[in-house]
Amino acid sequence: MPPKSKAAAAAAAAEPVSVEDLFTALHRHIEAGEFPQAAKVADQVLAASPGDEDAVRCKVVAHIKSDATDKALAAIRAAERLPIDLSYYKAYCYYRQNKLQEALDILNGQEETAAVLQLESQIYYRLGRMNDCMNSYEKLQKFKVDSIDLKINIIAALVAGGRASEVQAAMKAQKVDLTTRALRDTRSFELAYNSACTLIENKKYSEAKEQLDLAKRIGKEELMVEDYAEDEIEYELAPVSAQLAYVQQLQGQTQEAMETYANMINKKSGDPSSLAVATTNLISIKGTKDVADGLRKLDRLVEKSTSPNQLQLIESLEFKLSSRQKEALYSARVLLLLHANKIDQAQELVTGLLGMFRDGVFPVLLQAAVHVREKKVPKAEEVLSRYAEKHPDNSKGVLLALAQIAANANHFQVAADSLSKISDIQHMPATVATLVALKERLNDSNAAASVLDSAIKWWKNAMTEDNKLDVFMREAATFKLNHGRDEEACQLYEELVKSYGSTEALAGLVATSARTDLAKAEQYEKQLKPLPGLQGIDVKSLEKTSGARHVEQAMKVDTPEEVKKQKAKKRKRKPKYPKGYDPANPGPPPDPERWLPKRERSTYRPKRKDKRAQVRGAQGAVSREKHDASAANASATSSKAATSAKAPEPSKGSNKSRKKKSRS
């Protein structure tokens, strides 16, 4: 076949391709996932048919699918003069570029379709506005979107918003069973993982570990089907591994958790967010150990900024970590700086956090910690008090911190007032005990008694399984008895006896009523059980004695058989002596310092070097023979005087000998 001429080829290339054929090719590229080629074909369609709405939409979507959001935005701007609404795609591009507020502003004027509500919920989740996120998901219910991804996102939003207790009800409305058996049937790795996070928030660690193991097994099987390598599987399942280690950390298995965290960090077997979580948790386990290494690890996660008080994580973390995870990371950094005595750097970091997390709790707590480290306790108390007054609904942790700081500084009134403002813990045993102790330090026994009375009143009306009314009544009775409130203590003991039948309360009632109402004491004394071993004791003769001695052990009456056994003497055995030892002539006692090294004994005398024998230089030098002769004459004349002098104290050794000793 003869080759085509250049003219024929040019004519063939110049032949126009029909729009239908171009759309066919466009559809074929989209179905095959060849989005860059689809964008090129869309340009050909627009060249043949300018302003075609379908071609414009296909071009924008193809660029988005190719992760070319800049090209997608350029195509959207080029089509602004056309009567085509591309606002949703523009908002999605801004979302992909982490321009979240711009994306949200565009969606605010849009009709609430299923796609718009889903994108809006994702933006709210990224911004940490979990309540708004859940509102968007609730609006989605009317569209009846039956998607497993939607259910996974709802669980994630509830957990991130601190509403993990609502997950079961929300999933029940979606007809989703979150038991381990049901999750095993769904074969959804993400659903099992998010369900485990819910259990962690609800402090059900054993069940959470079981579902995390299930999520890891399902994820591994899915990735193996897709021919992922072993290291790639480990990378993809890094979030599950980090969460498993976190559960171990919460269960007290710190060594296993540390090994998992360290392995992930050293091998870099995980996405940046999982490695950041592992780093923060590892630092929290180590505490003050190896502070410098912890700071080096955190420095890799923080972006260096030239402007002061401007904080930002590295690009791969800034929009992937949740608000709580960022708080934990920054808090760990501030605490490490304080332990490293880098107070100026800690103060600078806290100032930046106060600007980033406005009205947040954790920057205020860190600021107070810095002031305490600087020994500026009044300033720390002022910072915490100001925040508690401004945000009364979100100041529980702040008030607890204020109470602790004030108590450590002996500001007992401030500590008591702070604890009293936390209404939901006033009945808890730890709170009541702390408040009573603080009131006693303030010499206000009436206020301490009022705290106990309020707690008793609360527990009387409480409908809980773990009711602590008897504990509080017993402690209140003891307190009032110690502070001279005998009648009130007697009433509490009597109520304890009638309600719980406590033997201890009965004894306390008899002892207390003996001071106030003797008849009542005799009445209840009859209910006391007799103590064993007191039947053969003559009380009248016991009263005539001068007094009883305190005996640590309880009184015990020996039986006749036991008396006989006590009288039976044990046969004495002769002691065994070393070979050749005569006990009759033991000789001088052994040296008590025989186990010490010679240089540590009191009789040790270090050898001295005779420096006088050395001859230095030629001019004015003395020969060794003359020096020895003069030294002999001097020693002979001084020996007579030395016989009458007192014996010197044992030498402790020269400086050189002590240096040798310390080096050994």
Coordinates of C-alpha atoms in Angstrom, one line a residue, residues 81-404:
R81 CA -19.9 35.1 31.9
L82 CA -22.0 32.0 31.0
P83 CA -25.4 31.4 32.6
I84 CA -24.0 28.3 34.5
D85 CA -24.1 28.0 38.3
L86 CA -20.7 26.4 39.3
S87 CA -20.8 27.7 42.9
Y88 CA -20.8 24.2 44.4
Y89 CA -17.7 23.2 42.5
K90 CA -16.0 26.5 43.4
A91 CA -16.8 25.9 47.1
Y92 CA -15.4 22.3 46.8
C93 CA -12.2 23.6 45.3
Y94 CA -11.7 26.0 48.1
Y95 CA -12.4 23.1 50.6
R96 CA -9.7 21.0 48.9
Q97 CA -7.3 24.0 49.2
N98 CA -8.2 24.3 52.9
K99 CA -9.8 27.8 52.3
L100 CA -12.6 26.7 54.6
Q101 CA -14.2 30.0 55.4
E102 CA -14.3 31.1 51.8
A103 CA -15.9 27.8 50.9
L104 CA -18.5 28.2 53.6
D105 CA -19.3 31.7 52.5
I106 CA -20.1 30.4 49.0
L107 CA -22.4 27.6 50.3
N108 CA -24.4 29.9 52.6
G109 CA -26.4 31.2 49.7
Q110 CA -26.9 27.8 48.0
E111 CA -30.0 25.7 48.0
E112 CA -29.8 23.0 50.7
T113 CA -29.3 19.9 48.5
A114 CA -27.8 16.6 49.7
A115 CA -24.5 17.4 48.0
V116 CA -24.4 20.9 49.5
L117 CA -25.2 19.7 53.0
Q118 CA -22.6 16.9 52.9
L119 CA -19.9 19.4 51.8
E120 CA -21.1 21.9 54.5
S121 CA -20.9 19.2 57.2
Q122 CA -17.3 18.3 56.1
I123 CA -16.3 22.0 56.3
Y124 CA -17.8 22.4 59.8
Y125 CA -16.0 19.3 60.9
R126 CA -12.7 20.6 59.6
L127 CA -13.3 23.9 61.4
G128 CA -14.1 22.1 64.6
R129 CA -17.7 23.3 64.8
M130 CA -19.2 20.0 65.7
N131 CA -22.6 21.2 66.7
D132 CA -23.1 22.9 63.3
C133 CA -21.7 19.8 61.6
M134 CA -24.4 17.6 63.4
N135 CA -27.1 20.1 62.3
S136 CA -26.1 19.6 58.7
Y137 CA -26.2 15.8 59.1
E138 CA -29.7 16.1 60.7
K139 CA -30.9 18.1 57.7
L140 CA -29.6 15.3 55.5
Q141 CA -32.0 12.9 57.1
K142 CA -34.9 14.2 54.9
F143 CA -33.0 13.2 51.8
K144 CA -32.8 9.6 53.0
V145 CA -29.1 9.2 51.9
D146 CA -28.3 5.6 52.6
S147 CA -24.5 5.7 52.6
I148 CA -22.1 3.9 54.9
D149 CA -19.7 6.9 54.5
L150 CA -22.4 9.2 55.9
K151 CA -22.9 7.0 58.9
I152 CA -19.1 6.8 59.5
N153 CA -18.9 10.6 59.3
I154 CA -21.8 11.1 61.8
I155 CA -20.0 8.9 64.3
A156 CA -16.8 10.8 63.8
A157 CA -18.5 14.2 64.3
L158 CA -20.3 13.1 67.5
V159 CA -17.1 11.7 69.0
A160 CA -15.0 14.8 68.0
G161 CA -17.8 17.0 69.5
G162 CA -17.7 15.3 72.8
R163 CA -21.1 13.6 72.3
A164 CA -20.0 10.0 72.2
S165 CA -22.9 9.0 74.4
E166 CA -25.3 10.0 71.6
V167 CA -23.7 7.6 69.0
Q168 CA -25.8 4.6 69.9
A169 CA -29.1 6.5 69.6
A170 CA -28.0 8.1 66.3
M171 CA -27.0 4.8 64.8
K172 CA -30.1 3.1 66.0
A173 CA -32.1 5.8 64.1
Q174 CA -29.9 4.9 61.0
K175 CA -30.6 1.2 61.7
V176 CA -26.9 0.4 62.2
D177 CA -25.8 -2.2 64.8
L178 CA -22.5 -1.4 66.4
T179 CA -21.9 -4.7 68.2
T180 CA -18.7 -6.5 67.3
R181 CA -20.7 -9.4 65.6
A182 CA -22.7 -7.0 63.4
L183 CA -19.5 -5.0 62.5
R184 CA -17.9 -8.3 61.5
D185 CA -20.7 -8.8 59.0
T186 CA -20.6 -5.3 57.5
R187 CA -16.9 -5.7 56.7
S188 CA -16.4 -2.0 57.0
F189 CA -13.0 -1.0 58.4
E190 CA -13.9 2.7 59.0
L191 CA -17.2 1.9 60.8
A192 CA -15.4 -0.5 63.1
Y193 CA -12.7 2.0 63.8
N194 CA -15.1 4.9 64.5
S195 CA -17.2 2.6 66.7
A196 CA -14.1 1.8 68.7
C197 CA -13.4 5.5 69.2
T198 CA -16.9 5.8 70.6
L199 CA -16.2 3.1 73.1
I200 CA -12.9 4.7 74.1
E201 CA -14.7 8.0 74.9
N202 CA -17.2 6.0 77.0
K203 CA -14.3 4.3 78.8
K204 CA -15.1 0.8 77.6
Y205 CA -11.5 0.0 76.8
S206 CA -11.8 -3.8 76.5
E207 CA -14.6 -3.6 74.0
A208 CA -12.8 -0.9 72.1
K209 CA -9.7 -3.0 71.8
E210 CA -11.8 -5.9 70.5
Q211 CA -13.3 -3.7 67.8
L212 CA -9.9 -2.1 66.9
D213 CA -8.5 -5.6 66.4
L214 CA -11.5 -6.3 64.2
A215 CA -10.9 -3.1 62.2
K216 CA -7.2 -4.0 61.7
R217 CA -8.1 -7.5 60.5
I218 CA -10.8 -6.3 58.1
G219 CA -8.5 -3.5 56.7
K220 CA -5.6 -5.9 56.3
E221 CA -7.7 -8.4 54.3
E222 CA -9.1 -5.7 52.0
L223 CA -5.6 -4.3 51.3
M224 CA -4.2 -7.7 50.7
V225 CA -6.9 -8.3 48.1
E226 CA -5.8 -5.1 46.4
D227 CA -2.2 -6.4 46.3
Y228 CA -0.7 -4.0 48.8
A229 CA 2.8 -4.8 50.1
E230 CA 3.4 -5.4 53.8
D231 CA 4.9 -2.0 54.5
E232 CA 2.1 -0.3 52.6
I233 CA -0.5 -2.2 54.7
E234 CA 1.3 -1.1 57.8
Y235 CA 1.2 2.5 56.6
E236 CA -2.5 2.5 55.8
L237 CA -3.4 0.9 59.1
A238 CA -1.3 3.3 61.2
P239 CA -4.3 5.1 62.7
V240 CA -5.6 1.8 64.1
S241 CA -2.1 0.9 65.5
A242 CA -1.9 4.2 67.2
Q243 CA -5.3 3.9 68.7
L244 CA -4.6 0.4 69.9
A245 CA -1.5 1.6 71.6
Y246 CA -3.6 4.4 73.2
V247 CA -6.0 1.9 74.6
Q248 CA -3.0 -0.1 76.1
Q249 CA -1.8 3.2 77.6
L250 CA -5.2 3.8 79.2
Q251 CA -5.2 0.3 80.5
G252 CA -1.9 0.7 82.2
Q253 CA 0.1 -1.4 79.7
T254 CA 2.6 1.5 79.2
Q255 CA 5.6 -0.6 78.1
E256 CA 3.6 -2.2 75.2
A257 CA 2.2 1.2 74.2
M258 CA 5.7 2.8 74.2
E259 CA 7.1 0.0 72.0
T260 CA 4.3 0.6 69.4
Y261 CA 4.7 4.4 69.4
A262 CA 8.5 4.2 69.2
N263 CA 8.3 1.6 66.4
M264 CA 5.9 3.8 64.4
I265 CA 8.1 6.9 64.8
N266 CA 11.4 5.2 64.1
K267 CA 10.2 3.4 61.0
K268 CA 7.9 6.3 59.9
S269 CA 5.3 3.7 59.2
G270 CA 2.3 5.9 59.1
D271 CA 0.7 9.1 57.8
P272 CA 1.9 12.4 59.3
S273 CA -1.2 12.7 61.6
S274 CA -0.8 9.2 63.0
L275 CA 2.9 9.9 63.7
A276 CA 2.1 13.2 65.4
V277 CA -0.4 11.4 67.7
A278 CA 2.2 8.7 68.4
T279 CA 4.8 11.3 69.2
T280 CA 2.6 13.3 71.6
N281 CA 1.4 10.1 73.4
L282 CA 4.9 8.8 73.7
I283 CA 6.0 12.1 75.3
S284 CA 3.1 12.0 77.7
I285 CA 4.2 8.5 78.9
K286 CA 7.8 9.4 79.3
G287 CA 6.9 12.6 81.3
T288 CA 10.1 14.4 82.4
K289 CA 12.4 11.7 81.1
D290 CA 14.6 12.9 78.2
V291 CA 13.0 16.3 77.8
A292 CA 15.5 17.4 75.1
D293 CA 14.6 14.4 72.9
G294 CA 10.9 15.2 73.3
L295 CA 11.4 18.8 72.2
R296 CA 13.4 17.7 69.2
K297 CA 10.6 15.4 68.1
L298 CA 8.0 18.1 68.5
D299 CA 10.1 20.7 66.7
R300 CA 9.8 18.5 63.6
L301 CA 6.0 19.0 63.7
V302 CA 5.9 22.8 64.1
E303 CA 6.4 25.2 61.2
K304 CA 9.1 27.8 61.7
S305 CA 7.6 31.3 61.6
T306 CA 9.3 34.6 61.3
S307 CA 6.5 36.6 62.8
P308 CA 6.3 36.5 66.6
N309 CA 3.4 34.8 68.3
Q310 CA 2.5 33.1 65.0
L311 CA 2.1 29.3 65.4
Q312 CA 1.5 26.8 62.7
L313 CA 2.0 23.1 62.3
I314 CA 3.7 21.7 59.2
E315 CA 1.5 21.7 56.1
S316 CA 0.7 18.0 56.3
L317 CA -0.8 18.4 59.8
E318 CA -2.4 21.8 60.0
F319 CA -5.7 20.6 58.5
K320 CA -5.6 16.9 59.4
L321 CA -5.3 17.1 63.2
S322 CA -8.5 17.8 65.1
S323 CA -8.7 20.7 67.6
R324 CA -8.2 18.4 70.5
Q325 CA -5.1 16.8 69.0
K326 CA -3.6 20.2 68.3
E327 CA -4.3 21.2 71.9
A328 CA -2.5 18.0 73.2
L329 CA 0.5 18.6 71.0
Y330 CA 1.0 22.3 71.9
S331 CA 0.4 21.5 75.6
A332 CA 3.1 18.9 75.5
R333 CA 5.5 21.3 74.0
V334 CA 4.8 24.0 76.6
L335 CA 5.2 21.6 79.5
L336 CA 8.5 20.3 78.1
L337 CA 9.8 23.8 77.8
L338 CA 8.8 24.4 81.5
H339 CA 10.6 21.3 82.6
A340 CA 13.7 22.4 80.5
N341 CA 13.6 25.8 82.4
K342 CA 13.0 27.6 79.0
I343 CA 10.4 29.8 80.6
D344 CA 10.7 32.6 78.0
Q345 CA 10.1 30.3 75.1
A346 CA 7.1 28.7 77.0
Q347 CA 5.7 32.2 77.6
E348 CA 6.1 33.1 74.0
L349 CA 4.3 29.9 72.9
V350 CA 1.5 30.4 75.3
T351 CA 1.0 34.0 74.0
G352 CA 0.6 32.6 70.5
L353 CA -1.8 30.0 71.6
L354 CA -4.0 32.6 73.3
G355 CA -4.2 34.3 69.9
M356 CA -4.9 31.1 68.0
F357 CA -7.5 29.5 70.4
R358 CA -9.5 32.5 71.5
D359 CA -11.8 31.7 74.5
G360 CA -10.1 28.2 74.7
V361 CA -9.5 26.6 78.0
F362 CA -6.2 25.0 77.5
P363 CA -4.2 28.1 76.7
V364 CA -5.4 29.7 79.9
L365 CA -4.4 26.7 81.9
L366 CA -0.9 26.7 80.3
Q367 CA -0.6 30.5 81.0
A368 CA -1.4 29.8 84.7
A369 CA 1.2 27.0 84.7
V370 CA 3.9 29.4 83.4
H371 CA 3.0 32.0 86.1
V372 CA 3.3 29.3 88.8
R373 CA 6.7 28.2 87.4
E374 CA 7.7 31.9 87.6
K375 CA 6.5 31.9 91.3
K376 CA 3.8 34.4 90.4
V377 CA 0.9 32.6 92.1
P378 CA -1.4 35.6 92.5
K379 CA -1.1 36.4 88.8
A380 CA -2.0 32.8 88.0
E381 CA -5.0 33.0 90.3
E382 CA -6.1 36.2 88.6
V383 CA -5.9 34.7 85.1
L384 CA -7.9 31.7 86.1
S385 CA -10.5 33.7 88.0
R386 CA -11.0 36.1 85.2
Y387 CA -11.6 33.3 82.7
A388 CA -14.1 31.6 85.1
E389 CA -16.1 34.7 85.5
K390 CA -16.2 35.3 81.7
H391 CA -17.0 31.7 80.8
P392 CA -19.0 30.2 83.7
D393 CA -20.4 27.3 81.5
N394 CA -16.9 26.2 80.4
S395 CA -14.8 26.7 83.5
K396 CA -14.8 23.4 85.3
G397 CA -11.2 22.6 84.6
V398 CA -10.2 26.1 85.2
L399 CA -11.8 26.2 88.7
L400 CA -10.2 22.9 89.6
A401 CA -6.8 24.2 88.6
L402 CA -7.5 27.4 90.5
A403 CA -8.4 25.4 93.6
Q404 CA -5.2 23.3 93.4

